[in-house]
Coordinates of N, CA, C and O in Angstrom, one line a residue:
X296 N 90.8 93.7 126.5 CA 92.0 94.4 126.0 C 91.9 94.3 124.4 O 91.5 93.3 123.9
X297 N 92.2 95.4 123.8 CA 92.2 95.5 122.3 C 93.6 95.9 121.9 O 94.2 96.8 122.4
X298 N 94.1 95.2 120.8 CA 95.3 95.6 120.1 C 95.0 96.0 118.7 O 94.2 95.3 118.0
X299 N 95.4 97.2 118.3 CA 95.2 97.6 116.9 C 96.3 97.0 116.0 O 97.5 97.3 116.2
X300 N 95.9 96.2 115.0 CA 96.9 95.6 114.1 C 97.1 96.4 112.9 O 98.2 96.3 112.2
X301 N 96.1 97.2 112.5 CA 96.3 98.0 111.3 C 95.2 99.1 111.4 O 94.1 98.9 111.8
X302 N 95.6 100.4 111.0 CA 94.6 101.5 111.0 C 95.1 102.5 110.0 O 95.9 103.4 110.4
X303 N 94.6 102.4 108.8 CA 95.0 103.3 107.7 C 94.1 103.1 106.5 O 93.3 102.2 106.5
X304 N 94.3 103.9 105.5 CA 93.6 103.7 104.2 C 94.4 102.5 103.5 O 95.6 102.4 103.6
X305 N 93.6 101.7 102.8 CA 94.2 100.7 102.0 C 93.6 100.9 100.5 O 92.5 101.2 100.3
X306 N 94.5 100.7 99.6 CA 94.1 100.8 98.2 C 93.5 99.5 97.7 O 94.2 98.5 97.7
X307 N 92.2 99.6 97.3 CA 91.6 98.4 96.7 C 91.3 98.6 95.2 O 91.2 99.7 94.7
X308 N 91.3 97.5 94.5 CA 90.9 97.4 93.1 C 90.0 96.2 93.1 O 90.2 95.2 93.7
X309 N 88.9 96.3 92.3 CA 87.9 95.3 92.2 C 87.1 95.0 93.5 O 86.5 94.0 93.7
X310 N 87.3 95.9 94.5 CA 86.5 95.8 95.7 C 86.9 94.7 96.6 O 86.0 94.2 97.4
X311 N 88.1 94.2 96.6 CA 88.5 93.0 97.4 C 89.8 93.3 98.1 O 90.7 93.9 97.6
X312 N 89.9 92.7 99.3 CA 91.1 92.6 100.1 C 91.1 91.3 100.9 O 90.1 90.7 101.0
X313 N 92.3 90.9 101.4 CA 92.4 89.7 102.1 C 93.4 89.8 103.2 O 94.3 90.5 103.2
X314 N 93.1 88.9 104.2 CA 94.1 88.7 105.3 C 94.5 87.2 105.1 O 93.6 86.3 105.2
X315 N 95.8 87.0 104.8 CA 96.2 85.7 104.4 C 97.6 85.4 104.8 O 98.4 86.3 105.1
X316 N 98.0 84.1 104.8 CA 99.4 83.7 105.0 C 100.2 84.4 104.0 O 99.8 84.6 102.8
X317 N 101.4 84.8 104.4 CA 102.3 85.5 103.4 C 102.6 84.8 102.1 O 102.8 85.4 101.1
X318 N 102.6 83.5 102.2 CA 102.9 82.7 101.0 C 101.7 82.2 100.2 O 101.8 81.4 99.3
X319 N 100.5 82.7 100.6 CA 99.2 82.2 100.0 C 98.7 83.3 99.0 O 99.2 84.4 99.0
X320 N 97.8 82.9 98.2 CA 97.1 83.8 97.3 C 95.6 83.6 97.4 O 95.1 82.6 96.9
X321 N 94.9 84.4 98.2 CA 93.5 84.2 98.5 C 92.7 84.6 97.3 O 93.0 85.5 96.6
X322 N 91.6 83.8 97.0 CA 90.7 84.1 95.9 C 89.4 84.5 96.5 O 88.7 83.7 97.2
X323 N 88.9 85.7 96.3 CA 87.7 86.2 96.9 C 86.5 85.3 96.6 O 85.6 85.1 97.5
X324 N 86.3 84.8 95.3 CA 85.2 84.0 95.0 C 85.2 82.7 95.7 O 84.2 82.2 96.3
X325 N 86.4 82.0 95.7 CA 86.5 80.8 96.4 C 86.4 81.0 97.9 O 85.8 80.1 98.6
X326 N 86.9 82.1 98.4 CA 86.9 82.4 99.9 C 85.5 82.5 100.5 O 85.3 82.2 101.6
X327 N 84.5 82.9 99.7 CA 83.1 83.0 100.2 C 82.2 82.0 99.6 O 81.0 82.0 99.9
X328 N 82.7 81.1 98.7 CA 81.8 80.1 98.1 C 81.0 79.3 99.0 O 81.5 78.7 100.0
X329 N 79.7 79.3 98.8 CA 78.8 78.5 99.6 C 78.4 79.1 101.0 O 77.7 78.4 101.8
X330 N 78.9 80.3 101.3 CA 78.6 80.9 102.6 C 77.3 81.6 102.6 O 76.7 81.9 101.5
X331 N 76.8 81.9 103.8 CA 75.6 82.7 104.0 C 75.9 84.1 103.6 O 75.1 84.8 103.0
X332 N 77.1 84.6 103.9 CA 77.5 86.0 103.6 C 78.5 86.1 102.5 O 79.3 85.2 102.3
X333 N 78.5 87.2 101.8 CA 79.4 87.5 100.7 C 80.4 88.6 101.0 O 81.1 89.0 100.2
X334 N 80.4 89.0 102.3 CA 81.3 90.2 102.6 C 82.6 89.7 103.3 O 83.6 90.4 103.2
X335 N 82.6 88.6 104.0 CA 83.8 88.1 104.7 C 83.9 86.6 104.5 O 83.2 85.8 105.2
X336 N 84.7 86.2 103.5 CA 84.8 84.8 103.2 C 85.9 84.1 104.0 O 87.0 84.6 104.2
X337 N 85.6 82.9 104.5 CA 86.5 82.1 105.4 C 86.5 80.7 104.9 O 86.9 79.8 105.6
X338 N 86.1 80.5 103.6 CA 86.1 79.1 103.1 C 87.5 78.6 102.8 O 87.7 77.3 102.7
X339 N 88.4 79.4 102.5 CA 89.8 79.0 102.3 C 90.5 78.9 103.7 O 90.6 79.9 104.4
X340 N 91.1 77.8 104.0 CA 91.7 77.7 105.4 C 92.8 78.7 105.6 O 93.6 79.0 104.7
X341 N 92.7 79.4 106.8 CA 93.7 80.4 107.2 C 93.6 81.7 106.5 O 94.4 82.6 106.8
X342 N 92.6 81.9 105.6 CA 92.4 83.2 104.9 C 91.1 83.8 105.2 O 90.1 83.1 105.3
X343 N 91.1 85.1 105.1 CA 89.8 85.9 105.2 C 89.8 86.7 103.9 O 90.7 87.5 103.6
X344 N 88.7 86.6 103.1 CA 88.5 87.5 101.9 C 87.4 88.4 102.1 O 86.3 88.0 102.3
X345 N 87.7 89.7 102.1 CA 86.7 90.7 102.4 C 86.3 91.5 101.2 O 87.2 91.8 100.3
X346 N 85.1 92.0 101.2 CA 84.5 92.8 100.1 C 84.3 94.2 100.5 O 83.8 94.4 101.6
X347 N 84.6 95.1 99.6 CA 84.3 96.6 99.9 C 83.2 97.1 98.9 O 83.0 96.5 97.8
X348 N 82.6 98.1 99.2 CA 81.6 98.8 98.2 C 82.4 99.5 97.1 O 82.0 99.4 96.0
X349 N 83.5 100.1 97.5 CA 84.3 100.9 96.5 C 85.0 99.9 95.6 O 85.6 98.9 96.1
X350 N 85.0 100.1 94.3 CA 85.7 99.3 93.3 C 87.2 99.6 93.3 O 88.0 98.7 93.4
X351 N 87.5 100.9 93.2 CA 88.9 101.3 93.1 C 89.2 102.6 93.9 O 88.4 103.5 93.8
X352 N 90.2 102.5 94.7 CA 90.6 103.7 95.5 C 90.9 103.3 96.9 O 91.0 102.1 97.2
X353 N 91.1 104.3 97.7 CA 91.5 104.0 99.1 C 90.2 104.0 100.0 O 89.3 104.8 99.9
X354 N 90.2 103.0 100.9 CA 89.2 102.9 101.9 C 89.8 102.8 103.3 O 90.9 102.2 103.5
X355 N 89.2 103.5 104.3 CA 89.7 103.4 105.7 C 89.4 102.0 106.2 O 88.3 101.4 106.1
X356 N 90.5 101.4 106.8 CA 90.3 100.1 107.4 C 91.1 100.0 108.7 O 92.2 100.5 108.9
X357 N 90.4 99.4 109.7 CA 91.0 99.2 111.0 C 90.9 97.7 111.3 O 89.8 97.1 111.1
X358 N 91.9 97.1 111.8 CA 91.9 95.7 112.2 C 92.3 95.7 113.7 O 93.3 96.2 114.1
X359 N 91.4 95.0 114.5 CA 91.6 94.9 115.9 C 91.7 93.5 116.4 O 90.9 92.7 115.9
X360 N 92.5 93.2 117.4 CA 92.5 91.9 118.0 C 92.0 92.1 119.5 O 92.5 93.0 120.2
X361 N 91.1 91.3 119.9 CA 90.4 91.4 121.2 C 90.7 90.1 122.0 O 90.8 89.1 121.4
X362 N 90.7 90.3 123.3 CA 90.8 89.1 124.2 C 89.5 88.3 124.2 O 89.5 87.1 124.4
X363 N 88.3 88.9 124.0 CA 87.0 88.3 124.0 C 86.1 89.0 123.0 O 86.5 90.0 122.4
X364 N 84.9 88.6 122.9 CA 84.0 89.2 121.9 C 83.6 90.6 122.3 O 83.1 90.9 123.3
X365 N 83.9 91.5 121.3 CA 83.6 92.9 121.6 C 82.1 93.2 121.2 O 81.5 92.4 120.5
X366 N 81.5 94.3 121.7 CA 80.1 94.6 121.4 C 80.1 95.0 119.9 O 81.1 95.5 119.3
X367 N 78.9 94.8 119.3 CA 78.7 95.3 117.9 C 78.4 96.8 117.9 O 77.4 97.2 118.6
X368 N 79.1 97.6 117.2 CA 78.9 99.0 117.2 C 77.6 99.3 116.4 O 77.3 98.8 115.4
X369 N 76.8 100.2 117.0 CA 75.5 100.6 116.4 C 75.7 101.4 115.1 O 74.8 101.5 114.3
X370 N 76.9 102.0 114.9 CA 77.1 102.8 113.7 C 77.5 102.0 112.4 O 77.7 102.6 111.4
X371 N 77.6 100.7 112.6 CA 78.0 99.9 111.4 C 76.7 99.4 110.7 O 75.8 98.8 111.3
X372 N 76.6 99.6 109.4 CA 75.4 99.2 108.6 C 75.4 97.8 108.2 O 74.4 97.2 108.0
X373 N 76.6 97.2 108.0 CA 76.8 95.8 107.6 C 77.7 95.1 108.6 O 78.8 95.7 108.9
X374 N 77.3 94.0 109.1 CA 78.1 93.3 110.1 C 77.9 91.8 109.8 O 76.7 91.3 109.8
X375 N 79.0 91.1 109.6 CA 78.9 89.6 109.5 C 80.0 89.0 110.3 O 81.0 89.7 110.6
X376 N 79.8 87.8 110.7 CA 80.8 87.1 111.5 C 81.1 85.7 110.9 O 80.1 85.0 110.5
X377 N 82.4 85.3 110.9 CA 82.8 84.0 110.5 C 83.8 83.4 111.4 O 84.4 84.2 112.2
X378 N 84.0 82.1 111.4 CA 85.1 81.5 112.2 C 86.3 81.2 111.2 O 86.1 80.9 110.0
X379 N 87.5 81.3 111.8 CA 88.7 81.0 111.0 C 89.8 80.4 111.9 O 89.7 80.6 113.1
X380 N 90.7 79.8 111.3 CA 91.9 79.3 112.1 C 93.1 79.9 111.5 O 93.4 79.8 110.3
X381 N 93.9 80.6 112.3 CA 95.2 81.2 111.9 C 96.3 80.2 112.3 O 96.4 79.7 113.4
X382 N 97.1 79.9 111.3 CA 98.2 79.0 111.4 C 99.5 79.8 111.9 O 99.5 81.0 111.7
X383 N 100.5 79.1 112.4 CA 101.7 79.8 112.7 C 102.4 80.4 111.4 O 102.1 79.8 110.3
X384 N 103.1 81.4 111.5 CA 103.8 82.0 110.4 C 103.3 83.4 110.1 O 102.4 83.9 110.7
X385 N 103.9 84.0 109.1 CA 103.6 85.4 108.8 C 102.3 85.6 108.0 O 102.0 84.7 107.2
X386 N 101.6 86.7 108.3 CA 100.4 87.0 107.6 C 100.5 88.4 106.9 O 101.3 89.2 107.4
X387 N 99.8 88.6 105.9 CA 99.7 89.9 105.2 C 98.3 90.3 105.0 O 97.4 89.5 104.8
X388 N 98.1 91.6 104.9 CA 96.9 92.2 104.4 C 97.2 92.5 103.0 O 98.2 93.2 102.7
X389 N 96.4 92.0 102.0 CA 96.7 92.2 100.6 C 95.4 92.7 99.9 O 94.3 92.3 100.2
X390 N 95.7 93.6 98.9 CA 94.7 94.1 98.0 C 95.3 94.6 96.7 O 96.1 95.5 96.7
X391 N 95.1 93.8 95.7 CA 95.7 94.1 94.4 C 97.2 94.3 94.5 O 97.9 93.4 94.7
X392 N 97.7 95.5 94.4 CA 99.1 95.8 94.5 C 99.6 96.1 95.9 O 100.8 96.4 96.1
X393 N 98.7 96.1 96.9 CA 99.0 96.5 98.2 C 99.3 95.2 99.0 O 98.6 94.2 99.0
X394 N 100.4 95.3 99.8 CA 100.8 94.2 100.8 C 101.4 94.8 102.0 O 102.3 95.6 101.9
X395 N 100.8 94.4 103.2 CA 101.3 94.9 104.4 C 101.4 93.7 105.4 O 100.5 93.0 105.6
X396 N 102.6 93.6 106.0 CA 102.8 92.5 107.1 C 101.8 92.9 108.2 O 101.7 94.0 108.7
X397 N 101.2 91.8 108.7 CA 100.3 92.0 109.9 C 100.7 91.0 110.9 O 100.8 89.8 110.7
X398 N 100.9 91.4 112.1 CA 101.3 90.6 113.3 C 100.0 90.1 113.9 O 99.4 90.9 114.7
X399 N 99.6 88.9 113.6 CA 98.3 88.4 114.2 C 98.6 87.9 115.7 O 99.8 87.6 116.0
X400 N 97.5 87.7 116.4 CA 97.7 87.1 117.8 C 98.2 85.7 117.6 O 98.4 85.2 116.5
X401 N 98.3 84.9 118.6 CA 98.7 83.6 118.6 C 97.9 82.7 117.6 O 96.7 83.0 117.4
X402 N 98.5 81.7 117.0 CA 97.7 80.8 116.1 C 96.6 80.2 116.9 O 96.6 80.0 118.1
X403 N 95.6 79.8 116.1 CA 94.4 79.1 116.7 C 93.1 79.5 116.1 O 93.1 80.1 115.0
X404 N 92.0 79.1 116.8 CA 90.7 79.3 116.3 C 90.2 80.7 116.7 O 90.3 81.1 117.9
X405 N 89.7 81.5 115.8 CA 89.2 82.8 116.0 C 87.8 83.1 115.4 O 87.4 82.4 114.4
X406 N 87.2 84.1 115.9 CA 86.0 84.6 115.3 C 86.4 85.9 114.6 O 87.2 86.7 115.2
X407 N 85.9 86.2 113.4 CA 86.2 87.4 112.7 C 84.9 88.1 112.4 O 83.9 87.5 111.9
X408 N 84.8 89.4 112.8 CA 83.7 90.2 112.5 C 84.1 91.3 111.5 O 85.0 92.1 111.8
X409 N 83.4 91.3 110.4 CA 83.6 92.3 109.3 C 82.5 93.3 109.4 O 81.3 93.0 109.3
X410 N 82.8 94.6 109.7 CA 81.8 95.7 109.8 C 82.1 96.7 108.6 O 83.2 97.0 108.3
X411 N 81.0 97.2 108.1 CA 81.1 98.2 107.0 C 80.0 99.2 107.1 O 78.9 98.9 107.6
X412 N 80.3 100.4 106.6 CA 79.4 101.5 106.5 C 79.6 102.2 105.1 O 80.8 102.4 104.7
X413 N 78.6 102.7 104.5 CA 78.7 103.4 103.3 C 78.9 102.6 102.0 O 79.4 103.1 101.0
X414 N 78.6 101.3 102.0 CA 78.9 100.5 100.9 C 78.1 100.9 99.6 O 78.7 100.9 98.5
X415 N 76.8 101.2 99.7 CA 76.0 101.6 98.5 C 76.6 102.8 97.9 O 76.7 102.9 96.7
X416 N 76.9 103.8 98.7 CA 77.4 105.1 98.2 C 78.7 104.9 97.5 O 79.0 105.4 96.4
X417 N 79.6 104.1 98.1 CA 80.9 103.8 97.5 C 80.7 103.0 96.2 O 81.4 103.3 95.2
X418 N 79.8 102.0 96.2 CA 79.6 101.2 95.0 C 79.1 102.1 93.9 O 79.5 102.0 92.7
X419 N 78.2 103.0 94.2 CA 77.6 103.9 93.2 C 78.7 104.9 92.6 O 78.8 105.1 91.4
X420 N 79.6 105.4 93.5 CA 80.7 106.2 93.0 C 81.8 105.4 92.2 O 82.4 106.0 91.4
X421 N 81.9 104.2 92.6 CA 82.8 103.2 91.9 C 84.3 103.5 92.2 O 85.0 102.6 92.6
X422 N 84.8 104.7 92.1 CA 86.2 105.1 92.2 C 86.3 106.3 93.2 O 85.5 107.2 93.1
X423 N 87.3 106.2 94.0 CA 87.6 107.4 94.9 C 89.0 107.9 94.5 O 90.0 107.2 94.5
X424 N 89.0 109.2 94.1 CA 90.2 109.9 93.8 C 90.9 110.3 95.1 O 90.2 110.5 96.1
X425 N 92.2 110.6 95.1 CA 93.0 110.9 96.3 C 92.4 112.1 97.0 O 92.5 112.2 98.2
X426 N 91.9 113.1 96.3 CA 91.4 114.4 96.9 C 89.9 114.3 97.4 O 89.4 115.3 97.9
X427 N 89.3 113.1 97.2 CA 87.9 113.0 97.6 C 87.7 112.4 99.0 O 88.6 111.6 99.4
X428 N 86.7 112.7 99.7 CA 86.5 112.1 101.0 C 86.1 110.6 100.9 O 85.5 110.2 99.9
X429 N 86.4 109.9 101.9 CA 86.0 108.5 102.0 C 84.5 108.3 102.0 O 83.8 109.1 102.7
X430 N 83.9 107.4 101.3 CA 82.5 107.1 101.3 C 82.2 105.9 102.1 O 81.1 105.8 102.7
X431 N 83.1 104.9 102.1 CA 82.8 103.7 102.9 C 84.0 103.5 103.9 O 85.1 104.1 103.7
X432 N 83.8 102.7 104.9 CA 84.8 102.4 105.9 C 84.6 101.0 106.5 O 83.5 100.5 106.4
X433 N 85.7 100.5 107.0 CA 85.6 99.1 107.4 C 86.4 98.8 108.7 O 87.4 99.5 109.0
X434 N 85.9 97.8 109.4 CA 86.5 97.3 110.7 C 86.5 95.8 110.7 O 85.5 95.2 110.4
X435 N 87.7 95.2 110.9 CA 87.8 93.8 111.1 C 88.2 93.5 112.5 O 89.2 94.0 113.0
X436 N 87.4 92.8 113.3 CA 87.6 92.5 114.7 C 87.9 91.0 114.8 O 87.1 90.2 114.3
X437 N 88.9 90.6 115.5 CA 89.3 89.2 115.7 C 89.4 88.9 117.2 O 89.9 89.7 118.0
X438 N 88.9 87.7 117.6 CA 89.0 87.3 119.0 C 89.0 85.8 119.1 O 88.5 85.1 118.2
X439 N 89.7 85.2 120.0 CA 89.8 83.7 120.2 C 88.4 83.2 120.4 O 87.7 83.7 121.3
X440 N 88.0 82.2 119.7 CA 86.7 81.5 119.9 C 86.6 80.2 119.2 O 87.3 80.1 118.1
X441 N 85.9 79.3 119.7 CA 85.7 78.0 119.0 C 84.9 78.2 117.7 O 84.2 79.2 117.6
X442 N 85.1 77.3 116.8 CA 84.4 77.5 115.5 C 82.9 77.3 115.7 O 82.4 76.5 116.5
X443 N 82.1 78.2 115.0 CA 80.7 78.1 115.0 C 80.2 78.6 113.7 O 80.9 79.2 113.0
X444 N 78.9 78.5 113.5 CA 78.3 78.9 112.2 C 78.5 80.4 112.0 O 78.5 81.2 112.9
X445 N 78.6 80.8 110.7 CA 78.7 82.2 110.4 C 77.3 82.8 110.7 O 76.3 82.2 110.7
X446 N 77.4 84.2 110.9 CA 76.2 84.9 111.2 C 76.1 86.2 110.4 O 77.1 86.9 110.3
X447 N 75.0 86.5 109.8 CA 74.7 87.7 109.2 C 74.0 88.6 110.3 O 72.8 88.4 110.5
X448 N 74.8 89.4 110.9 CA 74.3 90.2 112.1 C 73.4 91.4 111.6 O 72.3 91.6 112.1
X449 N 73.9 92.1 110.6 CA 73.2 93.3 110.1 C 73.4 93.4 108.6 O 74.6 93.4 108.2
X450 N 72.4 93.7 107.8 CA 72.5 94.0 106.4 C 71.5 95.0 106.0 O 70.3 94.9 106.2
X451 N 72.0 96.2 105.5 CA 71.2 97.3 105.1 C 71.3 97.7 103.6 O 70.4 98.3 103.1
X452 N 72.5 97.4 103.0 CA 72.7 98.0 101.7 C 72.4 97.0 100.6 O 72.4 95.7 100.8
X453 N 72.1 97.5 99.4 CA 71.8 96.7 98.2 C 73.0 95.9 97.8 O 72.9 94.7 97.4
X454 N 74.2 96.5 97.8 CA 75.4 95.8 97.4 C 75.8 94.7 98.3 O 76.2 93.6 97.9
X455 N 75.6 94.9 99.6 CA 75.8 93.8 100.5 C 74.8 92.6 100.2 O 75.2 91.4 100.2
X456 N 73.6 92.9 100.0 CA 72.6 91.9 99.6 C 73.0 91.2 98.4 O 72.9 89.9 98.3
X457 N 73.5 91.9 97.4 CA 74.0 91.3 96.2 C 75.1 90.3 96.5 O 75.1 89.1 96.0
X458 N 76.1 90.7 97.3 CA 77.3 89.8 97.5 C 76.8 88.6 98.4 O 77.4 87.5 98.2
X459 N 75.9 88.8 99.3 CA 75.4 87.7 100.1 C 74.8 86.6 99.1 O 75.0 85.4 99.3
X460 N 74.0 87.1 98.2 CA 73.3 86.2 97.2 C 74.3 85.5 96.4 O 74.2 84.3 96.1
X461 N 75.4 86.3 95.9 CA 76.4 85.7 95.1 C 77.2 84.6 95.8 O 77.5 83.6 95.2
X462 N 77.4 84.7 97.1 CA 78.1 83.7 97.8 C 77.3 82.4 97.9 O 77.9 81.3 97.8
X463 N 76.0 82.6 98.0 CA 75.1 81.4 98.2 C 75.0 80.7 96.8 O 74.6 79.5 96.8
X464 N 75.2 81.4 95.7 CA 75.0 80.8 94.4 C 76.3 80.5 93.8 O 77.2 79.9 94.5
X465 N 76.6 80.7 92.6 CA 77.8 80.4 91.9 C 78.8 81.6 92.0 O 78.6 82.5 91.2
X466 N 79.8 81.6 92.9 CA 80.6 82.7 93.0 C 81.5 83.0 91.8 O 82.1 84.1 91.7
X467 N 81.7 82.1 90.9 CA 82.5 82.3 89.8 C 81.9 83.2 88.8 O 82.5 83.6 87.8
X468 N 80.6 83.6 88.9 CA 79.9 84.4 88.0 C 79.8 85.9 88.5 O 79.2 86.7 87.8
X469 N 80.5 86.2 89.6 CA 80.5 87.6 90.1 C 81.0 88.6 89.0 O 82.0 88.4 88.4
X470 N 80.2 89.6 88.7 CA 80.5 90.6 87.7 C 80.6 92.0 88.2 O 80.9 92.9 87.4
X471 N 80.2 92.3 89.4 CA 80.2 93.7 89.8 C 81.5 94.2 90.2 O 82.3 93.8 90.8

């Protein structure tokens, strides 16, 4: 069974968004520090910090909660998985000036899969105006699972490779 928690465009600035406790402030660099992947950070307890190809503008985002592990869609160019623990309490989807309450499944240990397509094209464009078509799109899938090592399932874009490298090195020097 799948529950859709969010399905709309979200306004990003600096190419970052987060799923976090309502009273927290996730830091994208800290969230992915020392990880294998730089697209979905889970280093901050209870927070997920996600990276987009687009610097500024609206990107389509869907967040799904599943009962078990869903299959990986063949149409996603970038796919990473991390483990996280959601605590009791309210959560928000946040990006710069955007905040939306998100009703997460029960607290506990989850697997998070961040899927992306069109990251290089969106990074090259940098900004999407309201009357322009979307260049990149994103899917966050969550399901209950014990903690295990993060996995870089699929990587095809140059900007994803850059962020993966940045996460493994010093995340405080990110300049893109």
